[in-house]
PDB file of C-alpha atoms and ligand atoms in Angstrom:
ATOM      1  CA  UNK A   1     -19.987  10.459  -0.334  1.00 35.00           C
ATOM      2  CA  UNK A   2     -22.445   9.421   2.329  1.00 36.00           C
ATOM      3  CA  UNK A   3     -22.170   5.817   1.209  1.00 38.00           C
ATOM      4  CA  UNK A   4     -18.405   5.962   1.353  1.00 39.00           C
ATOM      5  CA  UNK A   5     -18.558   7.460   4.787  1.00 41.00           C
ATOM      6  CA  UNK A   6     -20.942   4.788   6.041  1.00 38.00           C
ATOM      7  CA  UNK A   7     -18.882   2.010   4.469  1.00 39.00           C
ATOM      8  CA  UNK A   8     -15.690   3.390   5.938  1.00 38.00           C
ATOM      9  CA  UNK A   9     -17.102   3.584   9.433  1.00 38.00           C
ATOM     10  CA  UNK A  10     -18.672   0.166   9.123  1.00 37.00           C
ATOM     11  CA  UNK A  11     -15.515  -1.551   7.898  1.00 38.00           C
ATOM     12  CA  UNK A  12     -13.338   0.331  10.318  1.00 39.00           C
ATOM     13  CA  UNK A  13     -15.589  -0.691  13.191  1.00 37.00           C
ATOM     14  CA  UNK A  14     -15.771  -4.305  12.077  1.00 34.00           C
ATOM     15  CA  UNK A  15     -12.073  -4.664  11.493  1.00 39.00           C
ATOM     16  CA  UNK A  16     -10.929  -2.375  14.294  1.00 37.00           C
ATOM     17  CA  UNK A  17      -8.157  -1.007  12.107  1.00 37.00           C
ATOM     18  CA  UNK A  18      -8.464   2.737  12.164  1.00 36.00           C
ATOM     19  CA  UNK A  19      -6.482   3.515  15.264  1.00 34.00           C
ATOM     20  CA  UNK A  20      -8.583   6.689  15.409  1.00 35.00           C
ATOM     21  CA  UNK A  21     -10.835   7.532  18.270  1.00 32.00           C
ATOM     22  CA  UNK A  22     -13.508   8.743  15.895  1.00 31.00           C
ATOM     23  CA  UNK A  23     -13.388   8.155  12.130  1.00 31.00           C
ATOM     24  CA  UNK A  24     -15.874  10.989  11.659  1.00 31.00           C
ATOM     25  CA  UNK A  25     -13.170  13.401  12.841  1.00 33.00           C
ATOM     26  CA  UNK A  26     -10.950  12.273  10.004  1.00 32.00           C
ATOM     27  CA  UNK A  27     -13.577  13.069   7.419  1.00 33.00           C
ATOM     28  CA  UNK A  28     -14.447  16.359   9.051  1.00 34.00           C
ATOM     29  CA  UNK A  29     -10.800  17.419   8.941  1.00 37.00           C
ATOM     30  CA  UNK A  30     -10.150  16.099   5.427  1.00 37.00           C
ATOM     31  CA  UNK A  31     -13.333  15.988   3.371  1.00 38.00           C
ATOM     32  CA  UNK A  32     -11.396  14.924   0.272  1.00 40.00           C
ATOM     33  CA  UNK A  33     -10.514  11.673   1.983  1.00 38.00           C
ATOM     34  CA  UNK A  34     -13.898  10.397   0.945  1.00 37.00           C
ATOM     35  CA  UNK A  35     -12.690  10.709  -2.637  1.00 43.00           C
ATOM     36  CA  UNK A  36      -9.401   8.947  -1.889  1.00 47.00           C
ATOM     37  CA  UNK A  37     -11.253   6.195  -0.101  1.00 45.00           C
ATOM     38  CA  UNK A  38     -12.776   5.380  -3.485  1.00 71.00           C
ATOM     39  CA  UNK A  39      -9.557   3.466  -4.207  1.00 89.00           C
ATOM     40  CA  UNK A  40     -11.152   0.144  -3.453  1.00 88.00           C
ATOM     41  CA  UNK A  41     -11.312  -3.200  -5.204  1.00 91.00           C
ATOM     42  CA  UNK A  42     -13.968  -3.667  -7.864  1.00 89.00           C
ATOM     43  CA  UNK A  43     -15.393  -7.175  -7.705  1.00 89.00           C
ATOM     44  CA  UNK A  44     -12.618  -8.103  -5.322  1.00 90.00           C
ATOM     45  CA  UNK A  45      -9.746  -6.704  -7.391  1.00 95.00           C
ATOM     46  CA  UNK A  46      -7.990  -3.356  -7.491  1.00 97.00           C
ATOM     47  CA  UNK A  47      -7.900  -1.998 -11.026  1.00 96.00           C
ATOM     48  CA  UNK A  48      -5.547   0.227 -12.991  1.00 97.00           C
ATOM     49  CA  UNK A  49      -7.083   3.711 -13.161  1.00 95.00           C
ATOM     50  CA  UNK A  50      -7.243   5.459 -16.529  1.00 95.00           C
ATOM     51  CA  UNK A  51      -4.856   8.393 -16.870  1.00 95.00           C
ATOM     52  CA  UNK A  52      -7.463  10.662 -18.408  1.00 93.00           C
ATOM     53  CA  UNK A  53      -4.929  11.842 -21.002  1.00 96.00           C
ATOM     54  CA  UNK A  54      -2.783  10.302 -23.735  1.00 97.00           C
ATOM     55  CA  UNK A  55       0.665   8.881 -23.067  1.00 98.00           C
ATOM     56  CA  UNK A  56       2.147  11.522 -25.364  1.00 97.00           C
ATOM     57  CA  UNK A  57       0.329  14.389 -23.657  1.00 97.00           C
ATOM     58  CA  UNK A  58       3.351  15.337 -21.567  1.00 98.00           C
ATOM     59  CA  UNK A  59       5.891  15.352 -24.410  1.00 97.00           C
ATOM     60  CA  UNK A  60       8.615  16.457 -24.638  1.00 98.00           C
ATOM     61  CA  UNK A  61       9.056  16.730 -20.879  1.00 98.00           C
ATOM     62  CA  UNK A  62       7.970  13.187 -20.080  1.00 98.00           C
ATOM     63  CA  UNK A  63       8.045  10.928 -23.111  1.00 98.00           C
ATOM     64  CA  UNK A  64       5.171   8.700 -24.216  1.00 98.00           C
ATOM     65  CA  UNK A  65       7.117   5.449 -23.859  1.00 98.00           C
ATOM     66  CA  UNK A  66       8.022   6.204 -20.260  1.00 98.00           C
ATOM     67  CA  UNK A  67       4.411   7.045 -19.478  1.00 98.00           C
ATOM     68  CA  UNK A  68       3.110   3.894 -21.117  1.00 98.00           C
ATOM     69  CA  UNK A  69       5.561   1.573 -19.356  1.00 98.00           C
ATOM     70  CA  UNK A  70       5.149   3.410 -16.067  1.00 98.00           C
ATOM     71  CA  UNK A  71       1.372   3.112 -16.220  1.00 98.00           C
ATOM     72  CA  UNK A  72       0.769  -0.289 -17.810  1.00 98.00           C
ATOM     73  CA  UNK A  73       3.754  -2.182 -16.399  1.00 98.00           C
ATOM     74  CA  UNK A  74       4.976  -0.599 -13.166  1.00 98.00           C
ATOM     75  CA  UNK A  75       1.683   0.631 -11.778  1.00 98.00           C
ATOM     76  CA  UNK A  76      -0.100  -2.519 -12.924  1.00 98.00           C
ATOM     77  CA  UNK A  77       2.515  -4.667 -11.195  1.00 98.00           C
ATOM     78  CA  UNK A  78       1.854  -2.945  -7.851  1.00 98.00           C
ATOM     79  CA  UNK A  79      -1.838  -3.621  -8.295  1.00 98.00           C
ATOM     80  CA  UNK A  80      -1.289  -7.261  -9.209  1.00 98.00           C
ATOM     81  CA  UNK A  81       0.870  -7.913  -6.151  1.00 98.00           C
ATOM     82  CA  UNK A  82      -1.615  -6.146  -3.905  1.00 98.00           C
ATOM     83  CA  UNK A  83      -4.511  -8.191  -5.277  1.00 97.00           C
ATOM     84  CA  UNK A  84      -2.541 -11.396  -4.874  1.00 97.00           C
ATOM     85  CA  UNK A  85      -1.762 -10.617  -1.239  1.00 96.00           C
ATOM     86  CA  UNK A  86      -5.333  -9.716  -0.349  1.00 96.00           C
ATOM     87  CA  UNK A  87      -6.462 -13.179  -1.398  1.00 96.00           C
ATOM     88  CA  UNK A  88      -4.871 -14.239   1.909  1.00 93.00           C
ATOM     89  CA  UNK A  89      -6.920 -11.726   3.893  1.00 95.00           C
ATOM     90  CA  UNK A  90     -10.098 -11.238   1.839  1.00 94.00           C
ATOM     91  CA  UNK A  91     -11.824  -9.353   4.667  1.00 94.00           C
ATOM     92  CA  UNK A  92      -9.522  -6.413   3.854  1.00 95.00           C
ATOM     93  CA  UNK A  93     -11.010  -6.034   0.393  1.00 93.00           C
ATOM     94  CA  UNK A  94     -13.841  -3.979   1.805  1.00 89.00           C
ATOM     95  CA  UNK A  95     -11.460  -1.495   3.394  1.00 91.00           C
ATOM     96  CA  UNK A  96     -10.403   1.595   1.439  1.00 92.00           C
ATOM     97  CA  UNK A  97      -6.720   1.436   0.523  1.00 96.00           C
ATOM     98  CA  UNK A  98      -5.987   4.689   2.311  1.00 95.00           C
ATOM     99  CA  UNK A  99      -7.390   3.344   5.556  1.00 94.00           C
ATOM    100  CA  UNK A 100      -4.997   0.403   5.431  1.00 96.00           C
ATOM    101  CA  UNK A 101      -2.039   2.677   4.665  1.00 97.00           C
ATOM    102  CA  UNK A 102      -2.879   4.959   7.581  1.00 96.00           C
ATOM    103  CA  UNK A 103      -2.786   2.063   9.999  1.00 96.00           C
ATOM    104  CA  UNK A 104      -0.319  -0.448   8.621  1.00 97.00           C
ATOM    105  CA  UNK A 105       0.617  -1.600  12.106  1.00 97.00           C
ATOM    106  CA  UNK A 106      -2.898  -2.941  12.601  1.00 95.00           C
ATOM    107  CA  UNK A 107      -2.768  -5.148   9.507  1.00 96.00           C
ATOM    108  CA  UNK A 108      -2.117  -8.879   9.722  1.00 96.00           C
ATOM    109  CA  UNK A 109       1.585  -9.795   9.429  1.00 95.00           C
ATOM    110  CA  UNK A 110       0.794 -11.862   6.339  1.00 94.00           C
ATOM    111  CA  UNK A 111      -0.003  -8.781   4.230  1.00 97.00           C
ATOM    112  CA  UNK A 112       1.531  -5.774   6.009  1.00 97.00           C
ATOM    113  CA  UNK A 113       4.685  -5.410   3.912  1.00 97.00           C
ATOM    114  CA  UNK A 114       2.842  -6.050   0.632  1.00 98.00           C
ATOM    115  CA  UNK A 115       0.220  -3.436   1.467  1.00 98.00           C
ATOM    116  CA  UNK A 116       2.999  -1.007   2.417  1.00 98.00           C
ATOM    117  CA  UNK A 117       5.031  -1.557  -0.752  1.00 98.00           C
ATOM    118  CA  UNK A 118       2.456  -2.449  -3.384  1.00 98.00           C
ATOM    119  CA  UNK A 119      -0.586  -0.796  -1.839  1.00 98.00           C
ATOM    120  CA  UNK A 120       1.613   2.258  -1.358  1.00 98.00           C
ATOM    121  CA  UNK A 121       2.679   1.971  -4.987  1.00 98.00           C
ATOM    122  CA  UNK A 122      -0.938   1.843  -6.121  1.00 98.00           C
ATOM    123  CA  UNK A 123      -1.958   4.860  -4.035  1.00 98.00           C
ATOM    124  CA  UNK A 124       1.111   6.918  -4.944  1.00 98.00           C
ATOM    125  CA  UNK A 125       0.809   6.364  -8.679  1.00 98.00           C
ATOM    126  CA  UNK A 126      -2.952   6.924  -8.698  1.00 97.00           C
ATOM    127  CA  UNK A 127      -2.280  10.268  -6.993  1.00 97.00           C
ATOM    128  CA  UNK A 128       0.688  11.122  -9.246  1.00 98.00           C
ATOM    129  CA  UNK A 129      -1.244  10.709 -12.515  1.00 97.00           C
ATOM    130  CA  UNK A 130      -3.741  13.334 -11.418  1.00 96.00           C
ATOM    131  CA  UNK A 131      -0.899  15.816 -10.920  1.00 97.00           C
ATOM    132  CA  UNK A 132       0.322  15.755 -14.500  1.00 97.00           C
ATOM    133  CA  UNK A 133      -0.889  18.240 -17.084  1.00 97.00           C
ATOM    134  CA  UNK A 134       0.805  20.814 -19.271  1.00 97.00           C
ATOM    135  CA  UNK A 135      -0.084  24.481 -19.434  1.00 96.00           C
ATOM    136  CA  UNK A 136      -1.183  25.320 -15.905  1.00 97.00           C
ATOM    137  CA  UNK A 137       0.365  27.799 -13.487  1.00 96.00           C
ATOM    138  CA  UNK A 138      -0.046  28.572  -9.801  1.00 97.00           C
ATOM    139  CA  UNK A 139      -3.096  30.718  -9.072  1.00 96.00           C
ATOM    140  CA  UNK A 140      -2.654  33.846  -6.911  1.00 96.00           C
ATOM    141  CA  UNK A 141      -4.037  31.911  -3.918  1.00 95.00           C
ATOM    142  CA  UNK A 142      -1.582  29.043  -4.349  1.00 96.00           C
ATOM    143  CA  UNK A 143       1.249  31.483  -5.019  1.00 97.00           C
ATOM    144  CA  UNK A 144       0.410  33.120  -1.694  1.00 96.00           C
ATOM    145  CA  UNK A 145       0.508  29.818   0.101  1.00 95.00           C
ATOM    146  CA  UNK A 146       3.842  28.888  -1.479  1.00 97.00           C
ATOM    147  CA  UNK A 147       5.269  32.326  -0.736  1.00 97.00           C
ATOM    148  CA  UNK A 148       4.181  32.130   2.890  1.00 96.00           C
ATOM    149  CA  UNK A 149       5.759  28.710   3.254  1.00 96.00           C
ATOM    150  CA  UNK A 150       8.929  29.057   1.176  1.00 97.00           C
ATOM    151  CA  UNK A 151       9.584  32.764   0.600  1.00 97.00           C
ATOM    152  CA  UNK A 152       9.070  32.650  -3.159  1.00 97.00           C
ATOM    153  CA  UNK A 153       7.713  30.162  -5.698  1.00 97.00           C
ATOM    154  CA  UNK A 154      11.206  29.896  -7.199  1.00 98.00           C
ATOM    155  CA  UNK A 155      12.612  29.063  -3.819  1.00 98.00           C
ATOM    156  CA  UNK A 156       9.936  26.420  -3.351  1.00 98.00           C
ATOM    157  CA  UNK A 157      10.950  24.847  -6.671  1.00 98.00           C
ATOM    158  CA  UNK A 158      14.623  24.930  -5.711  1.00 98.00           C
ATOM    159  CA  UNK A 159      13.949  23.281  -2.364  1.00 98.00           C
ATOM    160  CA  UNK A 160      11.732  20.644  -3.963  1.00 98.00           C
ATOM    161  CA  UNK A 161      14.389  19.820  -6.564  1.00 98.00           C
ATOM    162  CA  UNK A 162      17.076  19.708  -3.877  1.00 98.00           C
ATOM    163  CA  UNK A 163      14.996  17.266  -1.827  1.00 98.00           C
ATOM    164  CA  UNK A 164      14.462  15.114  -4.924  1.00 98.00           C
ATOM    165  CA  UNK A 165      18.102  14.993  -5.977  1.00 98.00           C
ATOM    166  CA  UNK A 166      19.182  14.472  -2.376  1.00 97.00           C
ATOM    167  CA  UNK A 167      16.971  11.428  -1.834  1.00 97.00           C
ATOM    168  CA  UNK A 168      19.171   8.342  -1.916  1.00 96.00           C
ATOM    169  CA  UNK A 169      17.795   5.499  -4.012  1.00 96.00           C
ATOM    170  CA  UNK A 170      14.165   5.185  -5.031  1.00 98.00           C
ATOM    171  CA  UNK A 171      11.346   7.144  -3.492  1.00 98.00           C
ATOM    172  CA  UNK A 172       9.072  10.146  -3.633  1.00 98.00           C
ATOM    173  CA  UNK A 173       9.224  13.859  -2.922  1.00 98.00           C
ATOM    174  CA  UNK A 174       6.049  15.284  -1.441  1.00 98.00           C
ATOM    175  CA  UNK A 175       4.494  18.531  -0.413  1.00 98.00           C
ATOM    176  CA  UNK A 176       2.271  18.111   2.603  1.00 97.00           C
ATOM    177  CA  UNK A 177      -0.134  20.538   4.164  1.00 93.00           C
ATOM    178  CA  UNK A 178       0.394  21.021   7.882  1.00 89.00           C
ATOM    179  CA  UNK A 179      -2.263  23.376   9.209  1.00 87.00           C
ATOM    180  CA  UNK A 180      -2.010  25.647   6.177  1.00 86.00           C
ATOM    181  CA  UNK A 181       1.768  25.558   5.963  1.00 92.00           C
ATOM    182  CA  UNK A 182       3.256  23.597   3.105  1.00 96.00           C
ATOM    183  CA  UNK A 183       6.244  21.415   3.802  1.00 97.00           C
ATOM    184  CA  UNK A 184       8.520  19.329   1.561  1.00 98.00           C
ATOM    185  CA  UNK A 185       9.238  15.783   2.690  1.00 98.00           C
ATOM    186  CA  UNK A 186      10.661  12.655   1.095  1.00 98.00           C
ATOM    187  CA  UNK A 187       9.832   9.000   1.597  1.00 98.00           C
ATOM    188  CA  UNK A 188      11.783   5.906   0.530  1.00 98.00           C
ATOM    189  CA  UNK A 189      10.468   3.241  -1.822  1.00 98.00           C
ATOM    190  CA  UNK A 190       6.647   3.411  -2.052  1.00 98.00           C
ATOM    191  CA  UNK A 191       6.061   4.887   1.384  1.00 98.00           C
ATOM    192  CA  UNK A 192       4.033   8.080   1.635  1.00 98.00           C
ATOM    193  CA  UNK A 193       3.253  10.661   4.324  1.00 97.00           C
ATOM    194  CA  UNK A 194      -0.175   9.163   5.014  1.00 96.00           C
ATOM    195  CA  UNK A 195       1.396   6.058   6.505  1.00 97.00           C
ATOM    196  CA  UNK A 196       1.552   5.621  10.252  1.00 96.00           C
ATOM    197  CA  UNK A 197       5.209   4.726   9.899  1.00 95.00           C
ATOM    198  CA  UNK A 198       6.165   7.868   7.950  1.00 96.00           C
ATOM    199  CA  UNK A 199       8.829   9.990   9.595  1.00 94.00           C
ATOM    200  CA  UNK A 200       6.800  13.141   8.883  1.00 94.00           C
ATOM    201  CA  UNK A 201       3.078  12.645   8.454  1.00 94.00           C
ATOM    202  CA  UNK A 202       0.648  14.853   6.602  1.00 93.00           C
ATOM    203  CA  UNK A 203      -1.832  15.106   3.798  1.00 91.00           C
ATOM    204  CA  UNK A 204      -0.026  15.142   0.422  1.00 96.00           C
ATOM    205  CA  UNK A 205      -0.951  18.004  -1.872  1.00 97.00           C
ATOM    206  CA  UNK A 206       1.584  16.990  -4.493  1.00 97.00           C
ATOM    207  CA  UNK A 207       4.219  14.376  -5.061  1.00 98.00           C
ATOM    208  CA  UNK A 208       6.859  13.453  -7.601  1.00 98.00           C
ATOM    209  CA  UNK A 209       8.009   9.934  -8.356  1.00 98.00           C
ATOM    210  CA  UNK A 210      11.812   9.897  -8.387  1.00 98.00           C
ATOM    211  CA  UNK A 211      12.246   6.202  -9.043  1.00 98.00           C
ATOM    212  CA  UNK A 212      14.483   5.723 -12.086  1.00 97.00           C
ATOM    213  CA  UNK A 213      11.581   4.073 -13.933  1.00 97.00           C
ATOM    214  CA  UNK A 214       9.899   7.504 -13.977  1.00 97.00           C
ATOM    215  CA  UNK A 215      12.633   9.169 -16.010  1.00 97.00           C
ATOM    216  CA  UNK A 216      15.445   6.844 -17.081  1.00 97.00           C
ATOM    217  CA  UNK A 217      14.501   6.405 -20.767  1.00 96.00           C
ATOM    218  CA  UNK A 218      14.705  10.123 -21.433  1.00 97.00           C
ATOM    219  CA  UNK A 219      16.968  11.463 -18.712  1.00 97.00           C
ATOM    220  CA  UNK A 220      19.097   8.392 -17.871  1.00 96.00           C
ATOM    221  CA  UNK A 221      20.913   9.131 -14.610  1.00 96.00           C
ATOM    222  CA  UNK A 222      20.096  12.843 -14.651  1.00 97.00           C
ATOM    223  CA  UNK A 223      17.376  13.021 -12.014  1.00 97.00           C
ATOM    224  CA  UNK A 224      17.980  16.750 -11.625  1.00 98.00           C
ATOM    225  CA  UNK A 225      17.003  17.354 -15.266  1.00 98.00           C
ATOM    226  CA  UNK A 226      13.810  15.332 -14.801  1.00 98.00           C
ATOM    227  CA  UNK A 227      12.927  17.369 -11.728  1.00 98.00           C
ATOM    228  CA  UNK A 228      13.513  20.627 -13.610  1.00 98.00           C
ATOM    229  CA  UNK A 229      11.284  19.393 -16.444  1.00 98.00           C
ATOM    230  CA  UNK A 230       8.619  18.292 -13.956  1.00 98.00           C
ATOM    231  CA  UNK A 231       7.476  21.911 -13.492  1.00 98.00           C
ATOM    232  CA  UNK A 232       6.318  21.936 -17.131  1.00 98.00           C
ATOM    233  CA  UNK A 233       3.896  19.092 -16.503  1.00 98.00           C
ATOM    234  CA  UNK A 234       2.741  19.822 -12.978  1.00 98.00           C
ATOM    235  CA  UNK A 235      -0.998  20.358 -12.747  1.00 98.00           C
ATOM    236  CA  UNK A 236      -0.972  23.382 -10.455  1.00 98.00           C
ATOM    237  CA  UNK A 237      -4.787  23.464 -10.465  1.00 97.00           C
ATOM    238  CA  UNK A 238      -4.862  20.000  -8.931  1.00 97.00           C
ATOM    239  CA  UNK A 239      -2.209  20.995  -6.402  1.00 97.00           C
ATOM    240  CA  UNK A 240      -4.351  23.901  -5.310  1.00 96.00           C
ATOM    241  CA  UNK A 241      -7.435  21.689  -5.127  1.00 95.00           C
ATOM    242  CA  UNK A 242      -5.476  19.324  -2.901  1.00 95.00           C
ATOM    243  CA  UNK A 243      -4.697  22.108  -0.430  1.00 94.00           C
ATOM    244  CA  UNK A 244      -8.389  22.584   0.292  1.00 90.00           C
TER     245      UNK A 244
HETATM  246 FE1  FE2 B 301       6.668   5.008 -10.448  1.00 65.37          FE
END
């Protein structure tokens, strides 16, 4: 962690990209950022992270074929495009992906939209995979947090599903943590609430990919059914960990 912190500060200082008065404040407020900042190129290239579970692990709610294509084709494609773009600005390879996403406006014009779309895609999917697991349920502490923010857990689920079905086109539904209160927000395409250009900014504690590629094979056009099934594969333990 110390190394990450030193590297972050060093690269941020060299490149002048943080837009923050003091990067240390960011880490103090969000200690888990040091983990996220591990999304960095290895030998100059971003790599596809392992899922940590089998493609069929989420059956029947999310089918193995969808998971395999989503991971090896869609996610990999975001990574490939990101790597290709960074060849134009190799100095950015030493900057954690999250740092670039938090300050897109400071990036060179030549890579800004690719980092937004494909770097966003890489970050979002890397985060999403960690949120998928069968057989967990909200702990009493998380239930409390959800109840305080949404009235009941069922109401939270309803509001989340409504936000997901109401999002026009491709994008993501998120839960962000704003000073201990959880809030549901959506972003288009591969944007996320970390980005400086997000309408509502915050630290994501969970997110759901509502691009058709995430559900079309099994659910076709029925996004609502996919969102209902999502609760069976949500890793509530990870969600709780992300609130800390
Ligand atoms: Fe996706």
